[in-house]
Amino acid sequence: MKKLLKLSIACFALLASTASFAEIAVIVHPSNNAELDSNAISRLFLGKLKSFPGGDQAVPINLSESSAQTKEFNKNVLKKSGSQLKAYWSKLVFTGKGTPPKALNSDAEVIGLVSSNPNIIGYIDAASVTGDVKVIAKF
Amino acid sequence: MNNSVKFITATALAISSLSSQAEVRINGFASIVAGTSMDEDKSLYGYDDTLSFKPESLFALQVSSDLGDGLSATSQIIARGENDYDATFEWAYFSYAISDSTQLSVGRMRIPFYRYSDYLDVGYAYTWVRPPKSVYNLTFSTYDGASLLYTSTMGEWDSSLQLIVGSFEGSVNVLSDDDPAKLSNMYGINWTVGNYWLTARAVYMQADASISFVNDPDPTQQLNQFVGLLGAIGATDAANGLLIEEDDGSFLGIGVSIDYENFLIDSEFTRVEVEDTLIATQNQYYISFAYRFDEWTPYISFEHRKDENDDDYSAGLPTDLNLGGGPIDVRAAYQATLTSQETENDVFSVGARYNFHPSAALKFDYTKRERQTSDASALSVGLDLVF
């Protein structure tokens, strides 16, 4: 148990230190003129809000749970730890009230999807941003 | 087990092949709980003084299919240790999203008695090994019917209003663990409102309750004989005051949860009443405190339950009925029957949750229950998973 604890503290410290360097960009399709503050973005990714302020359907897309981007996004925007978030979604999934956003594996895949569909909203490492997408917030 | 799984696989396949839009998702959860009573010859929550995995362990699969255009089908199969891991469909319902804010569901669903009712079995979703049993004491949890869920936002407050209508047929525990019961004309309203740190909830439900005494484990069948005697001497009101036949049942629940700067407080109060019956009116509450230190969340809880019988129809009963075998004090016997259903207990729990893996949590719990007659305590360790 002690070893496990030490190991998890070490992992946590390591992740925390690498993650703190990544700046996260929240991206949408270039034609999407939505203005969203951190609270609205959080509500979209928690399934509490289902459309952009203009009324168009909004579909949030995650990166994989273990990625540094997701950890940073969860911490700074959703203000929840991985376990808290998992518990939050368990409550919705197992009551048929909601499903977590689908997760893609890389920034490039998120850019690909966002640039082809005005309903998608995603987040990536700010360093990966290309001209195909529009950044609406940075954290 | 096999049949259920085959059926659901077949259903899932049929749905996915029939609709080009159907998307089938399989999620699951499991809890493996090992526990033991701390005292010889005393059991608590199904645990005796040998280590047992059965009373609270379970394994569940949920299959949901998104049929497109707001329609979805969800079913949950649960295998419980207490039932020898026989798998049964506990939920099966269709949901239709009338709009972004309104969802109609029909089928077999969870009755929203408690704040954690919806995910009672998903241990991963809460801090404790088990929700406080003094409050979470009703042994049935699902109903057949419809539910209308309306969600809305007012500033930073989220509101969720649920109306339910339906019925329940199954077993409850009044005299035995398997008393045939029927709740008909069940109506309920369940309102939850919350912001980022505070959640408040109120629920009220009513139904016509009928519960049979046929499975009374008492070998001498005293209760059934007594009801027969009351009928024979023409004390119909008194007899009906014990029997549970289409009597007014009601459930009231109020709850508050706080999650502020890693400090967690949970509290619920419930009142359960079935008027003019043997069943005592239950009043119970709990309050629980926890603090989140990264992956560790220690907690303490206090629970109180008091069941009192206030529907007394004994006033006109004879105190010296003589049927040949000497005088019987029917009035005293009636009052004793009512009193036999009364109980009072305090429960203290201390424990912790440890998130050792992104999809799994370990939990440790010590619980002590105090009654006037005797105390009992149990130690348990649980592993909760979601997948």
Short mmCIF file of C-alpha atoms in Angstrom, two decimals:
data_model
loop_
_atom_site.label_atom_id
_atom_site.label_comp_id
_atom_site.label_asym_id
_atom_site.label_seq_id
_atom_site.Cartn_x
_atom_site.Cartn_y
_atom_site.Cartn_z
CA MET A 1 0.00 0.00 0.00
CA LYS A 2 2.77 2.41 0.98
CA LYS A 3 4.61 1.71 -2.26
CA LEU A 4 1.44 2.20 -4.24
CA LEU A 5 0.84 5.48 -2.50
CA LYS A 6 4.39 6.66 -3.14
CA LEU A 7 4.13 5.61 -6.75
CA SER A 8 0.85 7.43 -7.21
CA ILE A 9 2.25 10.57 -5.60
CA ALA A 10 5.29 10.35 -7.89
CA CYS A 11 3.07 9.89 -10.96
CA PHE A 12 0.86 12.73 -9.87
CA ALA A 13 3.84 15.05 -9.37
CA LEU A 14 5.27 14.06 -12.74
CA LEU A 15 1.98 14.60 -14.56
CA ALA A 16 1.35 17.84 -12.77
CA SER A 17 4.76 19.18 -13.77
CA THR A 18 4.52 18.18 -17.44
CA ALA A 19 0.90 19.27 -17.70
CA SER A 20 1.53 22.73 -16.34
CA PHE A 21 3.54 23.64 -19.45
CA ALA A 22 0.75 22.90 -21.90
CA GLU A 23 -1.56 25.75 -22.77
CA ILE A 24 -4.99 24.58 -23.89
CA ALA A 25 -6.88 26.14 -26.79
CA VAL A 26 -10.62 25.63 -27.14
CA ILE A 27 -11.43 25.46 -30.85
CA VAL A 28 -14.47 25.65 -33.14
CA HIS A 29 -15.13 25.81 -36.88
CA PRO A 30 -13.95 29.13 -38.45
CA SER A 31 -17.57 29.96 -39.39
CA ASN A 32 -18.75 29.60 -35.76
CA ASN A 33 -19.16 33.05 -34.20
CA ALA A 34 -20.13 31.80 -30.74
CA GLU A 35 -18.66 33.66 -27.80
CA LEU A 36 -18.25 31.41 -24.79
CA ASP A 37 -16.78 32.13 -21.38
CA SER A 38 -15.08 29.49 -19.25
CA ASN A 39 -18.36 28.74 -17.43
CA ALA A 40 -20.27 28.15 -20.68
CA ILE A 41 -17.47 25.93 -22.04
CA SER A 42 -17.52 23.94 -18.81
CA ARG A 43 -21.30 23.51 -19.01
CA LEU A 44 -21.04 22.33 -22.62
CA PHE A 45 -18.43 19.70 -21.75
CA LEU A 46 -20.45 18.56 -18.71
CA GLY A 47 -23.55 18.04 -20.82
CA LYS A 48 -25.49 20.77 -18.98
CA LEU A 49 -25.69 22.94 -22.08
CA LYS A 50 -26.45 21.42 -25.45
CA SER A 51 -26.31 24.33 -27.87
CA PHE A 52 -24.27 27.39 -28.78
CA PRO A 53 -25.68 30.82 -27.77
CA GLY A 54 -27.02 31.22 -31.34
CA GLY A 55 -29.15 28.10 -30.90
CA ASP A 56 -27.14 25.68 -33.06
CA GLN A 57 -26.50 22.24 -31.60
CA ALA A 58 -23.11 21.95 -29.89
CA VAL A 59 -21.19 18.67 -29.83
CA PRO A 60 -18.17 18.65 -27.50
CA ILE A 61 -15.24 16.36 -28.29
CA ASN A 62 -12.66 15.22 -25.73
CA LEU A 63 -9.12 14.01 -26.04
CA SER A 64 -8.31 10.70 -24.33
CA GLU A 65 -8.62 10.60 -20.56
CA SER A 66 -4.91 10.07 -20.00
CA SER A 67 -3.71 12.91 -22.23
CA ALA A 68 -1.99 15.94 -20.70
CA GLN A 69 -4.44 18.21 -22.54
CA THR A 70 -7.47 16.52 -20.97
CA LYS A 71 -5.94 16.63 -17.51
CA GLU A 72 -5.22 20.32 -17.88
CA PHE A 73 -8.67 21.02 -19.34
CA ASN A 74 -10.39 19.07 -16.53
CA LYS A 75 -8.42 20.93 -13.90
CA ASN A 76 -8.64 24.47 -15.28
CA VAL A 77 -11.98 24.54 -17.05
CA LEU A 78 -14.14 21.80 -15.53
CA LYS A 79 -12.47 22.22 -12.10
CA LYS A 80 -12.73 18.50 -11.40
CA SER A 81 -10.23 15.68 -10.93
CA GLY A 82 -10.32 12.65 -13.23
CA SER A 83 -12.08 10.55 -10.56
CA GLN A 84 -14.61 13.27 -9.78
CA LEU A 85 -15.39 13.59 -13.47
CA LYS A 86 -15.74 9.83 -13.83
CA ALA A 87 -18.13 9.76 -10.86
CA TYR A 88 -20.05 12.68 -12.37
CA TRP A 89 -20.51 10.88 -15.70
CA SER A 90 -21.31 7.55 -14.00
CA LYS A 91 -24.29 9.27 -12.40
CA LEU A 92 -25.59 10.39 -15.80
CA VAL A 93 -24.64 7.35 -17.88
CA PHE A 94 -26.20 4.81 -15.51
CA THR A 95 -29.43 6.77 -15.27
CA GLY A 96 -29.80 7.34 -18.99
CA LYS A 97 -29.51 11.09 -18.50
CA GLY A 98 -26.37 11.75 -20.50
CA THR A 99 -23.20 10.43 -22.06
CA PRO A 100 -19.69 11.87 -21.88
CA PRO A 101 -18.24 13.49 -25.00
CA LYS A 102 -16.51 11.11 -27.39
CA ALA A 103 -12.74 11.08 -27.08
CA LEU A 104 -10.26 11.31 -29.95
CA ASN A 105 -6.62 10.34 -29.77
CA SER A 106 -4.73 13.34 -31.10
CA ASP A 107 -4.87 17.10 -31.60
CA ALA A 108 -4.78 16.48 -35.38
CA GLU A 109 -7.94 14.33 -35.23
CA VAL A 110 -9.74 17.02 -33.22
CA ILE A 111 -8.67 19.68 -35.74
CA GLY A 112 -9.86 17.44 -38.57
CA LEU A 113 -13.31 17.02 -37.05
CA VAL A 114 -13.73 20.64 -35.90
CA SER A 115 -12.68 22.03 -39.29
CA SER A 116 -15.26 19.87 -41.07
CA ASN A 117 -18.28 20.46 -38.81
CA PRO A 118 -19.54 23.80 -37.37
CA ASN A 119 -21.32 21.99 -34.50
CA ILE A 120 -18.15 20.56 -32.98
CA ILE A 121 -16.21 22.15 -30.14
CA GLY A 122 -12.92 20.68 -28.95
CA TYR A 123 -9.74 21.48 -27.08
CA ILE A 124 -6.12 20.89 -28.05
CA ASP A 125 -2.59 21.89 -27.08
CA ALA A 126 -2.38 25.58 -28.10
CA ALA A 127 0.87 24.81 -29.92
CA SER A 128 -1.01 22.49 -32.35
CA VAL A 129 -3.50 25.13 -33.57
CA THR A 130 -3.69 25.54 -37.38
CA GLY A 131 -5.51 27.99 -39.65
CA ASP A 132 -8.31 25.44 -40.21
CA VAL A 133 -9.89 26.15 -36.83
CA LYS A 134 -10.80 29.14 -34.70
CA VAL A 135 -9.58 29.55 -31.12
CA ILE A 136 -12.31 30.91 -28.85
CA ALA A 137 -10.55 30.59 -25.50
CA LYS A 138 -7.18 29.70 -24.00
CA PHE A 139 -6.47 28.32 -20.56
CA MET B 1 -28.15 -15.47 -16.76
CA ASN B 2 -27.37 -16.99 -20.11
CA ASN B 3 -30.82 -16.31 -21.42
CA SER B 4 -30.79 -12.67 -20.35
CA VAL B 5 -27.41 -12.09 -21.93
CA LYS B 6 -28.44 -13.87 -25.11
CA PHE B 7 -31.63 -11.89 -25.24
CA ILE B 8 -29.91 -8.59 -24.78
CA THR B 9 -27.23 -9.41 -27.31
CA ALA B 10 -29.92 -10.41 -29.75
CA THR B 11 -31.87 -7.23 -29.03
CA ALA B 12 -28.78 -5.12 -29.45
CA LEU B 13 -27.91 -6.80 -32.74
CA ALA B 14 -31.46 -6.53 -34.00
CA ILE B 15 -31.58 -2.85 -33.15
CA SER B 16 -28.23 -2.14 -34.72
CA SER B 17 -29.16 -3.92 -37.90
CA LEU B 18 -32.63 -2.40 -38.16
CA SER B 19 -31.65 1.20 -37.84
CA SER B 20 -28.78 2.69 -39.74
CA GLN B 21 -28.37 5.32 -37.01
CA ALA B 22 -28.42 2.97 -34.04
CA GLU B 23 -25.40 3.22 -31.89
CA VAL B 24 -25.05 0.66 -29.12
CA ARG B 25 -23.08 1.49 -26.03
CA ILE B 26 -22.18 -0.98 -23.32
CA ASN B 27 -21.20 0.33 -19.91
CA GLY B 28 -20.74 -1.57 -16.73
CA PHE B 29 -20.13 -1.25 -13.04
CA ALA B 30 -19.21 -3.62 -10.29
CA SER B 31 -18.73 -3.62 -6.54
CA ILE B 32 -16.92 -6.31 -4.63
CA VAL B 33 -17.52 -5.80 -0.94
CA ALA B 34 -16.08 -8.01 1.78
CA GLY B 35 -17.41 -7.59 5.27
CA THR B 36 -17.76 -9.15 8.66
CA SER B 37 -19.71 -8.51 11.81
CA MET B 38 -17.49 -7.56 14.76
CA ASP B 39 -19.54 -9.48 17.29
CA GLU B 40 -20.24 -13.17 17.54
CA ASP B 41 -23.86 -14.19 16.96
CA LYS B 42 -24.83 -10.75 15.70
CA SER B 43 -25.28 -9.76 12.12
CA LEU B 44 -25.42 -6.37 10.48
CA TYR B 45 -26.37 -5.62 6.86
CA GLY B 46 -26.25 -9.35 6.05
CA TYR B 47 -22.76 -9.90 7.49
CA ASP B 48 -22.20 -12.42 10.26
CA ASP B 49 -18.96 -13.04 12.11
CA THR B 50 -17.26 -14.80 9.19
CA LEU B 51 -15.89 -12.82 6.25
CA SER B 52 -18.43 -12.70 3.46
CA PHE B 53 -18.46 -11.26 -0.06
CA LYS B 54 -22.10 -11.94 -0.83
CA PRO B 55 -24.40 -9.40 0.83
CA GLU B 56 -23.32 -6.30 -1.11
CA SER B 57 -21.27 -7.42 -4.11
CA LEU B 58 -22.74 -6.95 -7.55
CA PHE B 59 -21.87 -6.89 -11.22
CA ALA B 60 -23.90 -4.95 -13.79
CA LEU B 61 -24.01 -4.28 -17.51
CA GLN B 62 -25.94 -1.51 -19.15
CA VAL B 63 -26.74 -1.58 -22.83
CA SER B 64 -28.11 1.56 -24.40
CA SER B 65 -28.97 2.13 -28.00
CA ASP B 66 -29.36 5.54 -29.51
CA LEU B 67 -32.04 5.04 -32.15
CA GLY B 68 -31.72 8.56 -33.51
CA ASP B 69 -34.10 11.52 -33.41
CA GLY B 70 -34.05 11.64 -29.62
CA LEU B 71 -35.15 8.04 -29.04
CA SER B 72 -33.05 5.65 -27.00
CA ALA B 73 -33.44 2.26 -25.35
CA THR B 74 -31.63 1.38 -22.12
CA SER B 75 -31.48 -1.81 -20.12
CA GLN B 76 -29.51 -2.75 -17.06
CA ILE B 77 -28.78 -6.32 -16.01
CA ILE B 78 -27.54 -6.80 -12.46
CA ALA B 79 -26.13 -9.92 -10.85
CA ARG B 80 -26.20 -9.58 -7.05
CA GLY B 81 -24.22 -11.68 -4.61
CA GLU B 82 -27.19 -11.83 -2.26
CA ASN B 83 -29.13 -13.60 -5.06
CA ASP B 84 -26.27 -15.99 -5.87
CA TYR B 85 -25.30 -13.74 -8.79
CA ASP B 86 -28.44 -14.62 -10.75
CA ALA B 87 -28.64 -11.91 -13.38
CA THR B 88 -31.90 -10.03 -13.73
CA PHE B 89 -33.12 -7.11 -15.79
CA GLU B 90 -33.61 -4.41 -13.20
CA TRP B 91 -34.17 -1.58 -15.65
CA ALA B 92 -35.48 -1.58 -19.18
CA TYR B 93 -36.90 1.57 -20.65
CA PHE B 94 -37.26 3.77 -23.66
CA SER B 95 -36.46 7.47 -23.50
CA TYR B 96 -37.58 10.14 -25.87
CA ALA B 97 -36.05 13.61 -25.85
CA ILE B 98 -39.06 15.81 -26.56
CA SER B 99 -36.70 18.79 -26.54
CA ASP B 100 -33.24 19.66 -25.19
CA SER B 101 -34.84 20.19 -21.79
CA THR B 102 -37.62 17.59 -21.64
CA GLN B 103 -37.23 13.81 -21.61
CA LEU B 104 -40.00 11.24 -21.39
CA SER B 105 -39.13 7.70 -20.29
CA VAL B 106 -41.36 4.65 -20.14
CA GLY B 107 -40.62 1.16 -18.87
CA ARG B 108 -39.06 -0.22 -15.70
CA MET B 109 -37.04 2.43 -13.90
CA ARG B 110 -35.65 3.42 -10.53
CA ILE B 111 -38.08 5.04 -8.06
CA PRO B 112 -36.50 8.37 -7.11
CA PHE B 113 -36.89 7.93 -3.33
CA TYR B 114 -33.44 9.17 -2.37
CA ARG B 115 -30.82 11.57 -3.60
CA TYR B 116 -28.62 8.62 -4.61
CA SER B 117 -31.49 6.36 -5.78
CA ASP B 118 -30.66 6.66 -9.45
CA TYR B 119 -27.18 5.26 -8.94
CA LEU B 120 -27.71 3.36 -5.71
CA ASP B 121 -25.82 0.37 -7.11
CA VAL B 122 -23.02 2.38 -8.71
CA GLY B 123 -20.72 2.52 -5.70
CA TYR B 124 -18.12 4.41 -7.73
CA ALA B 125 -20.50 7.41 -7.85
CA TYR B 126 -20.45 8.07 -4.08
CA THR B 127 -18.02 8.24 -1.20
CA TRP B 128 -19.38 5.59 1.18
CA VAL B 129 -19.25 1.80 0.93
CA ARG B 130 -23.08 2.01 1.05
CA PRO B 131 -25.54 4.87 1.36
CA PRO B 132 -26.71 5.27 5.00
CA LYS B 133 -29.06 2.33 5.55
CA SER B 134 -31.26 3.95 8.21
CA VAL B 135 -32.55 6.24 5.48
CA TYR B 136 -31.94 3.97 2.47
CA ASN B 137 -34.02 1.20 4.05
CA LEU B 138 -36.74 0.42 1.49
CA THR B 139 -35.87 -2.89 -0.13
CA PHE B 140 -37.65 -2.28 -3.42
CA SER B 141 -36.31 0.29 -5.80
CA THR B 142 -37.86 0.02 -9.25
CA TYR B 143 -41.29 0.69 -10.71
CA ASP B 144 -43.09 0.20 -14.01
CA GLY B 145 -44.44 3.35 -15.52
CA ALA B 146 -43.46 6.68 -16.95
CA SER B 147 -41.19 9.54 -15.96
CA LEU B 148 -41.09 13.06 -17.32
CA LEU B 149 -37.86 14.92 -16.67
CA TYR B 150 -37.61 18.66 -17.21
CA THR B 151 -34.23 20.35 -16.79
CA SER B 152 -33.65 24.09 -16.81
CA THR B 153 -31.13 26.72 -15.82
CA MET B 154 -31.66 29.93 -13.86
CA GLY B 155 -28.41 31.86 -13.77
CA GLU B 156 -25.88 29.55 -12.13
CA TRP B 157 -28.62 27.26 -10.76
CA ASP B 158 -29.57 24.03 -12.50
CA SER B 159 -33.02 22.66 -11.84
CA SER B 160 -34.31 19.20 -12.60
CA LEU B 161 -37.99 18.43 -12.10
CA GLN B 162 -39.23 14.87 -12.44
CA LEU B 163 -42.82 13.64 -12.44
CA ILE B 164 -43.48 9.93 -12.17
CA VAL B 165 -46.55 7.75 -12.51
CA GLY B 166 -46.73 3.97 -12.35
CA SER B 167 -46.95 0.94 -10.14
CA PHE B 168 -44.85 -1.65 -8.35
CA GLU B 169 -45.45 -5.34 -7.85
CA GLY B 170 -42.91 -7.45 -6.02
CA SER B 171 -41.70 -8.29 -2.56
CA VAL B 172 -40.98 -6.02 0.40
CA ASN B 173 -39.96 -6.70 3.98
CA VAL B 174 -42.52 -6.05 6.66
CA LEU B 175 -42.85 -9.43 8.36
CA SER B 176 -40.46 -11.47 6.22
CA ASP B 177 -37.96 -10.65 3.49
CA ASP B 178 -40.50 -11.73 0.91
CA ASP B 179 -43.92 -10.22 1.59
CA PRO B 180 -45.94 -9.98 -1.65
CA ALA B 181 -46.68 -6.31 -2.25
CA LYS B 182 -48.49 -4.14 -4.73
CA LEU B 183 -48.28 -0.38 -5.02
CA SER B 184 -50.78 1.02 -7.46
CA ASN B 185 -51.68 4.53 -8.57
CA MET B 186 -48.20 5.67 -7.70
CA TYR B 187 -47.57 9.37 -8.33
CA GLY B 188 -44.51 11.37 -7.46
CA ILE B 189 -42.73 14.66 -7.87
CA ASN B 190 -38.99 15.00 -7.43
CA TRP B 191 -37.26 18.35 -7.66
CA THR B 192 -33.52 18.93 -7.47
CA VAL B 193 -31.89 22.33 -7.68
CA GLY B 194 -28.21 23.06 -7.40
CA ASN B 195 -25.28 25.29 -8.24
CA TYR B 196 -21.56 24.52 -8.30
CA TRP B 197 -21.35 23.86 -4.55
CA LEU B 198 -24.87 23.33 -3.20
CA THR B 199 -27.59 20.84 -4.17
CA ALA B 200 -31.03 20.71 -2.56
CA ARG B 201 -33.74 18.19 -3.22
CA ALA B 202 -37.33 17.47 -2.27
CA VAL B 203 -39.48 14.50 -3.22
CA TYR B 204 -43.04 13.49 -2.45
CA MET B 205 -44.75 10.30 -3.58
CA GLN B 206 -47.98 8.52 -2.87
CA ALA B 207 -49.50 5.17 -3.78
CA ASP B 208 -52.21 2.72 -2.76
CA ALA B 209 -50.33 0.03 -0.87
CA SER B 210 -51.31 -3.62 -0.45
CA ILE B 211 -49.02 -6.04 1.34
CA SER B 212 -49.97 -9.62 2.13
CA PHE B 213 -49.12 -11.39 5.40
CA VAL B 214 -49.06 -14.86 3.77
CA ASN B 215 -45.32 -15.23 4.20
CA ASP B 216 -45.28 -14.37 7.90
CA PRO B 217 -42.35 -16.48 9.18
CA ASP B 218 -44.00 -16.83 12.63
CA PRO B 219 -44.70 -20.60 12.94
CA THR B 220 -47.77 -19.97 15.14
CA GLN B 221 -49.15 -17.34 12.72
CA GLN B 222 -50.22 -15.17 15.65
CA LEU B 223 -50.80 -12.08 13.54
CA ASN B 224 -53.04 -13.78 10.99
CA GLN B 225 -54.95 -15.51 13.80
CA PHE B 226 -55.35 -12.24 15.65
CA VAL B 227 -56.72 -10.48 12.54
CA GLY B 228 -59.13 -13.43 12.18
CA LEU B 229 -60.23 -13.06 15.79
CA LEU B 230 -60.87 -9.33 15.33
CA GLY B 231 -63.03 -10.10 12.31
CA ALA B 232 -64.92 -12.80 14.23
CA ILE B 233 -65.84 -10.44 17.07
CA GLY B 234 -66.99 -7.80 14.59
CA ALA B 235 -64.07 -5.37 15.14
CA THR B 236 -63.73 -4.69 11.42
CA ASP B 237 -62.13 -1.26 11.82
CA ALA B 238 -59.51 -2.67 14.14
CA ALA B 239 -58.80 -5.56 11.74
CA ASN B 240 -58.52 -3.13 8.83
CA GLY B 241 -56.22 -1.01 10.96
CA LEU B 242 -53.68 -3.83 10.81
CA LEU B 243 -54.21 -5.22 7.31
CA ILE B 244 -52.46 -3.52 4.42
CA GLU B 245 -55.08 -3.43 1.69
CA GLU B 246 -55.13 -0.44 -0.64
CA ASP B 247 -54.10 1.86 2.17
CA ASP B 248 -52.67 5.32 1.56
CA GLY B 249 -48.89 5.15 1.40
CA SER B 250 -46.73 8.25 1.21
CA PHE B 251 -43.06 9.08 1.01
CA LEU B 252 -41.47 12.44 1.78
CA GLY B 253 -37.78 13.16 1.32
CA ILE B 254 -35.66 16.28 1.75
CA GLY B 255 -31.94 16.44 1.10
CA VAL B 256 -29.01 18.85 0.99
CA SER B 257 -25.51 18.26 -0.34
CA ILE B 258 -22.56 20.60 -0.17
CA ASP B 259 -19.31 20.18 -2.09
CA TYR B 260 -17.24 23.25 -1.27
CA GLU B 261 -13.44 23.53 -1.45
CA ASN B 262 -13.15 19.73 -1.10
CA PHE B 263 -15.35 19.73 1.98
CA LEU B 264 -18.42 17.52 1.52
CA ILE B 265 -21.60 17.45 3.56
CA ASP B 266 -24.57 15.22 2.76
CA SER B 267 -27.84 15.05 4.64
CA GLU B 268 -31.26 13.57 3.96
CA PHE B 269 -34.48 13.25 5.93
CA THR B 270 -37.26 10.85 4.92
CA ARG B 271 -40.70 9.99 6.25
CA VAL B 272 -42.53 6.83 5.15
CA GLU B 273 -46.12 6.25 6.14
CA VAL B 274 -48.80 3.71 5.26
CA GLU B 275 -51.93 4.97 7.00
CA ASP B 276 -54.20 2.70 9.08
CA THR B 277 -51.99 -0.36 8.89
CA LEU B 278 -49.66 -2.45 11.00
CA ILE B 279 -46.72 -0.57 9.46
CA ALA B 280 -45.20 2.01 11.76
CA THR B 281 -44.54 5.52 10.48
CA GLN B 282 -40.82 5.87 9.83
CA ASN B 283 -38.85 9.06 10.37
CA GLN B 284 -35.16 8.96 9.64
CA TYR B 285 -32.22 11.13 8.73
CA TYR B 286 -28.47 11.05 8.30
CA ILE B 287 -25.69 13.57 8.11
CA SER B 288 -22.31 12.78 6.64
CA PHE B 289 -19.09 14.78 6.49
CA ALA B 290 -16.13 14.09 4.21
CA TYR B 291 -12.98 15.82 3.04
CA ARG B 292 -11.22 15.22 -0.26
CA PHE B 293 -7.41 15.01 0.08
CA ASP B 294 -6.34 14.34 -3.52
CA GLU B 295 -7.15 10.66 -3.95
CA TRP B 296 -8.23 9.97 -0.33
CA THR B 297 -11.64 10.96 1.00
CA PRO B 298 -12.24 10.09 4.66
CA TYR B 299 -15.81 10.34 5.94
CA ILE B 300 -17.91 10.11 9.09
CA SER B 301 -21.69 9.66 9.21
CA PHE B 302 -24.41 9.70 11.80
CA GLU B 303 -27.86 8.18 11.20
CA HIS B 304 -31.04 8.08 13.24
CA ARG B 305 -34.21 6.13 12.60
CA LYS B 306 -37.43 6.01 14.60
CA ASP B 307 -40.51 3.97 13.67
CA GLU B 308 -43.65 4.74 15.66
CA ASN B 309 -47.18 3.45 15.27
CA ASP B 310 -49.76 6.20 15.65
CA ASP B 311 -52.85 4.63 14.03
CA ASP B 312 -54.44 2.99 17.06
CA TYR B 313 -57.91 1.47 16.59
CA SER B 314 -57.92 -0.40 19.91
CA ALA B 315 -60.19 1.95 21.89
CA GLY B 316 -63.40 -0.08 21.47
CA LEU B 317 -61.81 -3.52 21.87
CA PRO B 318 -62.75 -5.79 24.81
CA THR B 319 -60.23 -6.28 27.61
CA ASP B 320 -61.74 -9.51 28.88
CA LEU B 321 -63.00 -11.50 25.93
CA ASN B 322 -63.76 -15.03 27.03
CA LEU B 323 -63.89 -17.69 24.34
CA GLY B 324 -63.77 -20.50 26.84
CA GLY B 325 -60.03 -20.60 27.48
CA GLY B 326 -59.99 -17.75 30.02
CA PRO B 327 -60.27 -13.99 29.43
CA ILE B 328 -58.19 -12.39 26.67
CA ASP B 329 -57.22 -8.71 26.81
CA VAL B 330 -57.76 -8.00 23.11
CA ARG B 331 -57.04 -4.29 23.51
CA ALA B 332 -53.63 -4.93 25.07
CA ALA B 333 -52.85 -7.56 22.44
CA TYR B 334 -53.72 -5.05 19.71
CA GLN B 335 -51.49 -2.39 21.20
CA ALA B 336 -48.68 -4.91 21.60
CA THR B 337 -49.03 -5.84 17.92
CA LEU B 338 -48.61 -2.18 16.94
CA THR B 339 -45.68 -1.74 19.29
CA SER B 340 -43.96 -4.81 17.84
CA GLN B 341 -43.42 -2.84 14.64
CA GLU B 342 -41.73 0.08 16.38
CA THR B 343 -37.99 0.49 16.45
CA GLU B 344 -35.35 3.11 17.03
CA ASN B 345 -31.67 3.10 16.16
CA ASP B 346 -28.57 5.26 15.93
CA VAL B 347 -25.78 4.41 13.52
CA PHE B 348 -22.22 5.76 13.43
CA SER B 349 -19.88 5.13 10.52
CA VAL B 350 -16.30 6.07 9.81
CA GLY B 351 -14.47 5.21 6.62
CA ALA B 352 -12.55 6.36 3.59
CA ARG B 353 -12.53 6.21 -0.18
CA TYR B 354 -9.23 5.84 -2.05
CA ASN B 355 -9.09 6.47 -5.81
CA PHE B 356 -6.19 4.21 -6.70
CA HIS B 357 -7.05 3.94 -10.41
CA PRO B 358 -8.96 6.19 -12.86
CA SER B 359 -11.84 3.67 -13.03
CA ALA B 360 -11.70 2.12 -9.60
CA ALA B 361 -11.95 3.09 -5.95
CA LEU B 362 -11.20 1.21 -2.76
CA LYS B 363 -13.36 1.87 0.29
CA PHE B 364 -13.03 1.05 3.96
CA ASP B 365 -15.85 1.30 6.47
CA TYR B 366 -16.60 0.66 10.11
CA THR B 367 -20.25 0.96 11.11
CA LYS B 368 -21.85 0.57 14.52
CA ARG B 369 -25.61 0.35 15.04
CA GLU B 370 -27.10 0.98 18.48
CA ARG B 371 -30.59 -0.12 19.48
CA GLN B 372 -32.17 -0.16 22.93
CA THR B 373 -32.04 -3.95 22.85
CA SER B 374 -28.63 -4.61 21.36
CA ASP B 375 -25.73 -3.12 19.43
CA ALA B 376 -24.10 -4.52 16.30
CA SER B 377 -21.11 -3.47 14.25
CA ALA B 378 -19.48 -4.41 10.96
CA LEU B 379 -16.22 -3.84 9.15
CA SER B 380 -16.16 -3.80 5.36
CA VAL B 381 -13.78 -3.22 2.46
CA GLY B 382 -15.15 -2.55 -1.01
CA LEU B 383 -13.80 -2.24 -4.51
CA ASP B 384 -15.95 -0.20 -6.92
CA LEU B 385 -15.38 -0.19 -10.66
CA VAL B 386 -16.94 1.49 -13.69
CA PHE B 387 -16.17 0.38 -17.23
#
